[in-house]
Short mmCIF file of C-alpha atoms in Angstrom, two decimals:
data_model
loop_
_atom_site.label_atom_id
_atom_site.label_comp_id
_atom_site.label_asym_id
_atom_site.label_seq_id
_atom_site.Cartn_x
_atom_site.Cartn_y
_atom_site.Cartn_z
CA MET O 10 0.00 0.00 0.00
CA LEU O 11 1.35 3.41 -0.92
CA ASP O 12 2.17 5.92 1.79
CA SER O 13 -0.27 8.76 2.32
CA HIS O 14 -1.06 11.42 4.88
CA TRP O 15 -4.59 10.00 4.82
CA ARG O 16 -3.67 6.31 5.13
CA ASP O 17 -5.50 5.83 8.44
CA VAL O 18 -8.83 7.37 7.44
CA ALA O 19 -11.16 4.41 7.95
CA VAL O 20 -13.02 3.96 4.67
CA ILE O 21 -9.98 4.94 2.62
CA ALA O 22 -7.73 2.48 4.46
CA GLU O 23 -10.20 -0.37 4.01
CA MET O 24 -10.67 0.25 0.31
CA ARG O 25 -6.95 0.69 -0.33
CA ALA O 26 -6.30 -2.67 1.31
CA GLU O 27 -8.48 -4.24 -1.41
CA ARG O 28 -6.85 -2.36 -4.29
CA THR O 29 -4.18 -4.24 -6.20
CA ALA O 30 -0.70 -2.71 -6.21
CA GLN O 31 1.94 -2.42 -8.91
CA PRO O 32 2.94 -4.50 -10.72
CA ARG O 33 -0.72 -5.33 -11.28
CA SER O 34 -2.15 -8.29 -13.12
CA THR O 35 -5.70 -7.03 -12.55
CA GLY O 36 -7.15 -3.59 -12.00
CA MET O 37 -5.09 -2.05 -14.78
CA THR O 38 -5.31 1.63 -15.63
CA MET O 39 -4.36 2.41 -19.23
CA ILE O 40 -3.89 6.03 -20.19
CA ILE O 41 -4.32 7.48 -23.66
CA ASP O 42 -1.47 9.83 -24.58
CA THR O 43 -2.17 11.87 -27.70
CA GLY O 44 0.90 14.07 -27.54
CA LEU O 45 2.40 14.86 -24.14
CA GLY O 46 5.84 16.43 -24.11
CA VAL O 47 8.74 15.24 -21.99
CA ALA O 48 8.10 17.75 -19.18
CA ALA O 49 4.38 16.97 -19.08
CA THR O 50 5.19 13.25 -19.05
CA ALA O 51 7.54 13.75 -16.11
CA ASP O 52 4.86 15.70 -14.23
CA ILE O 53 2.23 13.00 -14.76
CA LEU O 54 4.68 10.32 -13.60
CA GLU O 55 5.59 12.27 -10.47
CA VAL O 56 1.99 12.87 -9.43
CA ALA O 57 0.16 9.78 -10.71
CA GLY O 58 2.74 7.24 -11.88
CA ASP O 59 1.91 4.81 -9.08
CA TYR O 60 -1.59 4.41 -10.51
CA ILE O 61 -0.70 3.94 -14.20
CA ASP O 62 -0.01 0.46 -15.58
CA LEU O 63 -0.11 0.88 -19.34
CA TRP O 64 0.88 4.04 -21.21
CA LYS O 65 -0.45 3.99 -24.76
CA LEU O 66 0.79 6.49 -27.33
CA SER O 67 -2.46 6.38 -29.18
CA PHE O 68 -3.31 6.08 -32.87
CA GLY O 69 -0.15 6.82 -34.85
CA THR O 70 0.95 9.80 -32.76
CA SER O 71 4.42 8.40 -32.03
CA VAL O 72 5.19 8.66 -35.77
CA PHE O 73 5.22 12.45 -35.48
CA VAL O 74 7.42 12.81 -32.41
CA ARG O 75 11.09 13.49 -33.05
CA PRO O 76 13.15 10.36 -32.27
CA ALA O 77 15.16 11.93 -29.44
CA VAL O 78 11.98 13.20 -27.76
CA LEU O 79 10.15 9.89 -28.14
CA GLU O 80 13.10 7.95 -26.77
CA ARG O 81 13.37 10.26 -23.76
CA LYS O 82 9.65 9.93 -23.03
CA LEU O 83 9.83 6.16 -23.16
CA GLU O 84 12.92 6.12 -20.94
CA LEU O 85 11.07 8.10 -18.28
CA ILE O 86 8.00 5.87 -18.40
CA ASN O 87 9.91 2.59 -18.62
CA ALA O 88 12.02 3.60 -15.62
CA ARG O 89 8.80 3.49 -13.57
CA LYS O 90 8.15 -0.04 -14.90
CA ILE O 91 4.98 1.14 -16.62
CA LEU O 92 4.28 -0.72 -19.86
CA THR O 93 4.52 1.40 -23.00
CA CYS O 94 2.93 0.62 -26.34
CA PRO O 95 2.06 2.34 -29.61
CA GLY O 96 -1.59 2.33 -30.60
CA GLY O 97 -3.20 -0.55 -32.43
CA THR O 98 -3.98 1.62 -35.46
CA LEU O 99 -0.25 2.01 -36.11
CA PHE O 100 0.10 -1.76 -36.04
CA GLU O 101 -2.75 -2.12 -38.52
CA ALA O 102 -1.22 0.47 -40.86
CA ALA O 103 2.15 -1.29 -40.72
CA ILE O 104 0.89 -4.80 -41.31
CA LEU O 105 -0.92 -3.77 -44.49
CA GLN O 106 2.40 -3.89 -46.34
CA GLN O 107 4.99 -5.31 -43.97
CA HIS O 108 5.70 -8.49 -42.07
CA CYS O 109 4.75 -8.24 -38.40
CA ARG O 110 8.39 -8.90 -37.52
CA VAL O 111 9.39 -5.53 -39.03
CA TYR O 112 6.90 -3.68 -36.84
CA ASN O 113 7.72 -5.57 -33.65
CA THR O 114 11.47 -5.24 -34.15
CA ARG O 115 11.12 -1.50 -34.65
CA ALA O 116 8.94 -1.18 -31.54
CA VAL O 117 11.69 -2.81 -29.47
CA GLU O 118 14.38 -0.62 -31.03
CA VAL O 119 12.42 2.55 -30.27
CA GLY O 120 11.97 1.52 -26.63
CA PHE O 121 8.41 0.23 -26.36
CA THR O 122 7.87 -2.69 -23.99
CA ALA O 123 4.47 -3.84 -25.30
CA VAL O 124 2.39 -3.81 -28.46
CA GLU O 125 -1.32 -3.65 -29.10
CA ILE O 126 -2.58 -6.07 -31.73
CA SER O 127 -5.96 -5.12 -33.15
CA ASP O 128 -8.14 -5.24 -36.23
CA GLY O 129 -10.42 -2.33 -35.48
CA THR O 130 -10.10 -0.99 -39.03
CA ILE O 131 -8.72 -3.84 -41.12
CA GLU O 132 -9.71 -7.50 -41.29
CA LEU O 133 -7.27 -9.93 -39.69
CA PRO O 134 -8.16 -13.64 -39.95
CA ALA O 135 -7.85 -15.73 -36.78
CA PHE O 136 -4.79 -17.66 -37.98
CA ARG O 137 -2.92 -14.42 -38.76
CA ARG O 138 -3.91 -12.95 -35.40
CA GLU O 139 -2.36 -15.96 -33.67
CA ARG O 140 0.81 -15.67 -35.75
CA VAL O 141 1.17 -11.98 -34.90
CA ILE O 142 0.80 -12.74 -31.18
CA ASP O 143 3.62 -15.29 -31.50
CA CYS O 144 5.67 -12.80 -33.50
CA ALA O 145 5.38 -10.17 -30.78
CA HIS O 146 6.29 -12.68 -28.09
CA ASN O 147 9.37 -13.71 -30.07
CA ALA O 148 10.43 -10.06 -30.18
CA GLY O 149 10.31 -9.93 -26.38
CA LEU O 150 7.22 -7.72 -26.16
CA VAL O 151 4.25 -7.96 -23.81
CA VAL O 152 1.24 -8.71 -25.97
CA ILE O 153 -2.00 -6.83 -25.52
CA THR O 154 -4.77 -7.40 -28.01
CA GLU O 155 -7.94 -5.47 -28.68
CA VAL O 156 -11.35 -6.74 -29.74
CA GLY O 157 -13.96 -4.68 -31.52
CA LYS O 158 -14.41 -2.46 -34.56
CA LYS O 159 -14.12 1.32 -34.72
CA ASP O 160 -16.93 1.86 -37.23
CA PRO O 161 -20.23 2.38 -35.34
CA ASN O 162 -22.06 0.99 -38.37
CA ALA O 163 -20.12 -2.27 -38.44
CA GLN O 164 -20.29 -3.57 -34.89
CA PRO O 165 -19.83 -7.33 -34.36
CA PRO O 166 -22.09 -9.19 -31.91
CA ILE O 167 -20.88 -8.93 -28.31
CA GLU O 168 -20.64 -12.72 -28.06
CA GLN O 169 -18.22 -12.73 -31.00
CA LEU O 170 -16.03 -10.16 -29.25
CA ALA O 171 -16.03 -12.15 -26.02
CA GLN O 172 -15.09 -15.35 -27.83
CA GLN O 173 -12.25 -13.53 -29.60
CA ALA O 174 -11.00 -12.14 -26.28
CA LEU O 175 -10.95 -15.64 -24.80
CA ARG O 176 -9.02 -17.03 -27.79
CA ASP O 177 -6.48 -14.20 -27.56
CA LEU O 178 -5.83 -14.94 -23.90
CA GLU O 179 -5.46 -18.64 -24.67
CA CYS O 180 -2.98 -17.73 -27.44
CA GLY O 181 -0.80 -15.80 -25.05
CA ALA O 182 -2.14 -12.24 -24.82
CA ARG O 183 -1.46 -10.79 -21.36
CA TRP O 184 -4.54 -8.57 -21.46
CA VAL O 185 -7.33 -7.85 -23.93
CA ILE O 186 -8.69 -4.35 -24.51
CA VAL O 187 -12.39 -3.99 -25.30
CA GLU O 188 -12.85 -1.30 -27.96
CA GLY O 189 -14.46 1.92 -26.78
CA ARG O 190 -12.49 4.50 -28.76
CA GLU O 191 -11.63 7.84 -27.21
CA THR O 192 -15.31 8.86 -27.07
CA GLY O 193 -17.03 5.80 -25.60
CA VAL O 194 -19.95 6.16 -27.99
CA GLY O 195 -21.52 3.72 -30.43
CA VAL O 196 -18.91 0.95 -30.24
CA GLY O 197 -18.23 -2.17 -28.21
CA VAL O 198 -20.48 -2.31 -25.17
CA TYR O 199 -21.67 1.32 -25.60
CA ASN O 200 -24.75 2.50 -27.41
CA ALA O 201 -25.08 5.72 -29.42
CA GLN O 202 -25.55 7.70 -26.22
CA GLY O 203 -22.56 6.13 -24.47
CA ALA O 204 -24.65 4.00 -22.13
CA LEU O 205 -23.39 0.53 -21.25
CA ASP O 206 -25.02 -2.60 -22.58
CA VAL O 207 -25.57 -4.47 -19.30
CA GLU O 208 -26.41 -7.71 -21.08
CA GLY O 209 -23.21 -7.33 -23.07
CA LEU O 210 -21.20 -7.14 -19.85
CA ASP O 211 -22.92 -10.27 -18.63
CA THR O 212 -22.05 -12.01 -21.90
CA PHE O 213 -18.36 -11.18 -21.48
CA ALA O 214 -18.47 -12.39 -17.87
CA ARG O 215 -20.19 -15.64 -18.82
CA ILE O 216 -17.82 -16.50 -21.67
CA LEU O 217 -14.55 -15.45 -20.03
CA GLY O 218 -15.34 -16.72 -16.54
CA ASP O 219 -12.41 -16.07 -14.19
CA LYS O 220 -10.45 -14.53 -17.06
CA VAL O 221 -12.80 -11.53 -17.20
CA ASP O 222 -10.46 -9.62 -14.88
CA ARG O 223 -7.85 -9.67 -17.65
CA LEU O 224 -9.96 -7.34 -19.77
CA ILE O 225 -9.22 -3.63 -20.04
CA TRP O 226 -12.42 -1.80 -20.86
CA GLU O 227 -11.90 1.43 -22.77
CA ALA O 228 -14.04 3.78 -20.69
CA PRO O 229 -13.26 7.44 -21.28
CA GLN O 230 -16.40 8.76 -19.57
CA LYS O 231 -16.87 8.90 -15.79
CA HIS O 232 -20.33 7.31 -15.82
CA GLN O 233 -18.90 4.38 -17.81
CA GLN O 234 -16.06 3.95 -15.32
CA THR O 235 -18.57 4.06 -12.47
CA ALA O 236 -20.81 1.40 -14.04
CA LEU O 237 -17.87 -0.92 -14.70
CA ILE O 238 -16.59 -0.52 -11.14
CA GLU O 239 -20.07 -1.29 -9.83
CA ARG O 240 -20.29 -4.40 -12.03
CA PHE O 241 -16.79 -5.84 -11.66
CA GLY O 242 -15.37 -4.21 -8.53
CA ILE O 243 -12.62 -1.72 -7.79
CA ASN O 244 -9.99 -3.85 -9.55
CA VAL O 245 -11.63 -3.76 -12.97
CA GLY O 246 -9.27 -2.89 -15.83
CA LEU O 247 -10.04 0.52 -17.33
CA GLY O 248 -8.51 2.23 -20.35
CA ASN O 249 -8.49 5.35 -22.51
CA VAL O 250 -8.17 7.41 -19.35
CA ALA O 251 -6.86 10.93 -19.90
CA PRO O 252 -3.50 11.39 -18.13
CA GLU O 253 -4.83 14.28 -16.07
CA HIS O 254 -7.75 12.13 -14.88
CA VAL O 255 -5.73 9.25 -13.40
CA LEU O 256 -6.08 10.41 -9.78
CA ALA O 257 -9.77 11.17 -10.34
CA LEU O 258 -10.23 7.58 -11.51
CA GLU O 259 -8.35 6.20 -8.53
CA SER O 260 -10.60 8.29 -6.29
CA LEU O 261 -13.61 6.82 -8.07
CA ARG O 262 -12.29 3.28 -7.56
CA LEU O 263 -11.77 3.81 -3.84
CA GLY O 264 -15.05 5.45 -2.91
CA LEU O 265 -13.80 9.02 -2.85
CA ARG O 266 -16.26 10.49 -5.31
CA PHE O 267 -20.01 10.85 -4.96
CA GLU O 268 -20.77 8.00 -7.35
CA THR O 269 -18.88 5.43 -5.27
CA LEU O 270 -18.97 6.94 -1.75
CA LYS O 271 -22.77 7.14 -1.67
CA PRO O 272 -23.26 3.34 -1.90
CA ILE O 273 -20.69 2.85 0.89
CA ALA O 274 -22.43 5.35 3.15
CA ASP O 275 -25.84 3.80 2.40
CA LYS O 276 -24.55 0.30 3.20
CA LEU O 277 -22.99 1.39 6.49
CA PHE O 278 -26.22 3.15 7.42
CA SER O 279 -28.38 0.12 6.57
CA ASN O 280 -26.07 -2.15 8.60
CA GLY O 281 -26.20 0.15 11.59
CA LEU O 282 -22.51 1.02 11.32
CA TRP O 283 -23.14 4.70 10.58
CA ALA O 284 -25.75 6.89 12.25
CA PRO O 285 -25.67 10.58 11.38
CA GLU O 286 -27.10 11.53 14.80
CA GLN O 287 -24.73 9.47 16.93
CA ILE O 288 -22.06 11.40 18.79
CA GLU O 289 -18.42 10.51 18.27
CA GLY O 290 -16.12 9.55 21.09
CA ASP O 291 -12.69 11.10 21.49
CA GLY O 292 -11.16 8.07 19.72
CA ALA O 293 -8.18 7.38 21.96
CA GLY O 294 -9.11 8.52 25.43
CA GLY O 295 -7.68 12.02 25.12
CA GLU O 296 -9.44 15.34 25.43
CA ALA O 297 -12.23 15.37 22.87
CA ASP O 298 -12.02 19.09 22.26
CA GLY O 299 -8.32 19.64 22.78
CA GLN O 300 -8.93 21.83 25.86
CA GLY O 301 -7.99 21.39 29.50
CA GLY O 302 -4.27 21.33 28.79
CA GLY O 303 -4.42 18.13 26.74
CA SER O 304 -3.79 17.75 23.02
CA LEU O 305 -6.47 16.77 20.57
CA SER O 306 -6.54 12.99 20.14
CA VAL O 307 -7.55 11.86 16.67
CA SER O 308 -9.17 8.47 16.15
CA ARG O 309 -7.58 6.33 13.45
CA THR O 310 -10.26 3.65 13.55
CA PRO O 311 -13.88 3.66 12.44
CA ILE O 312 -16.18 5.54 14.78
CA PHE O 313 -18.78 2.77 14.89
CA LEU O 314 -17.29 -0.68 15.34
CA THR O 315 -20.59 -2.35 16.26
CA PRO O 316 -24.08 -1.77 14.92
CA VAL O 317 -26.10 1.02 16.50
CA THR O 318 -28.83 -0.83 18.39
CA ALA O 319 -30.96 1.99 19.70
CA ALA O 320 -32.43 5.10 18.22
CA VAL O 321 -30.74 8.34 19.17
CA SER O 322 -32.76 10.29 21.70
CA PRO O 323 -34.18 13.74 20.88
CA ALA O 324 -31.85 15.17 23.54
CA ALA O 325 -28.82 13.60 21.88
CA ALA O 326 -29.97 14.84 18.50
CA SER O 327 -30.23 18.31 19.99
CA GLU O 328 -26.70 17.93 21.30
CA VAL O 329 -25.41 17.27 17.81
CA SER O 330 -26.98 20.40 16.40
CA SER O 331 -26.09 22.67 19.34
CA GLY O 332 -22.73 21.26 20.36
CA THR O 333 -23.89 21.22 24.04
CA PRO O 334 -23.84 17.86 25.92
CA SER O 335 -27.27 16.69 27.01
CA ALA O 336 -28.09 15.43 30.49
CA THR O 337 -28.55 11.89 29.14
CA SER O 338 -25.23 11.61 27.33
CA SER O 339 -22.11 10.17 28.91
CA GLY O 340 -18.91 12.10 29.23
CA SER O 341 -17.16 9.75 26.81
CA GLY O 342 -19.66 10.69 24.12
CA ARG O 343 -18.30 14.17 23.61
CA GLY O 344 -16.97 14.77 20.12
#
């Protein structure tokens, strides 16, 4: 678990204990880099590098970066042991006229540590897809494949995508990306409004079984990320995340945004572990208000360790709103 000034805050600590840590095999966060400079890359790594697992230089953008700049960027990212890969579209453009070995060899020479194998634009028969996976492995690259088409008017059935994802994993892909593009609209498991196809998610889960956690769902929109976290848990793989949104996503995963904190609060309330009217104790036996010569003692454990069994009295409720202890409250109940 990473160090933090807030490490002992109860809900945060509990959620962070469940979150996978680098190097992750599940719960991947893949960012989409469409043209960050070296300084911007360094800034992102300093602030959010611990929460990034795959850094994709999307589309064919790496073609247009001067070699010295590209190499420096990759050195910085690789030094943090974050996987780096060019976008699948560049692979598709290359394989139209070249052997896959040419592309993979060049990727290694440039400094990439992974490649994305896709057929979002072109057609790639199953036997060629398997050969390209082997080719990338032979070059020493981590293989990540992608399933799905980019054309909203030519979307394959979800079951077909799930079956392809399973075959890719069986052929040696480390992870499989589910196409969502940079918009999250009209492709893959998203309809024309960007809403998730719930039945489609269930189809992926049914076909992949325990391998479903090796999917990386392209989910550029917050409501999509929220729905996927709700369906598959905080360690769901999510991709096409903007670099500046990495910490926002991690907050979403760990219940630190409205969309994911509200269900936690509701569950604690329904289980009797959180009562808005109940008065807090001083946490560690010190002065509750920091007066009387003592220092303020801060609790580092949850306030309510056992369910609240009785309703809070009107007098106690009045105490909460006024800050004045009632005659029925105990001295240890001051907060």
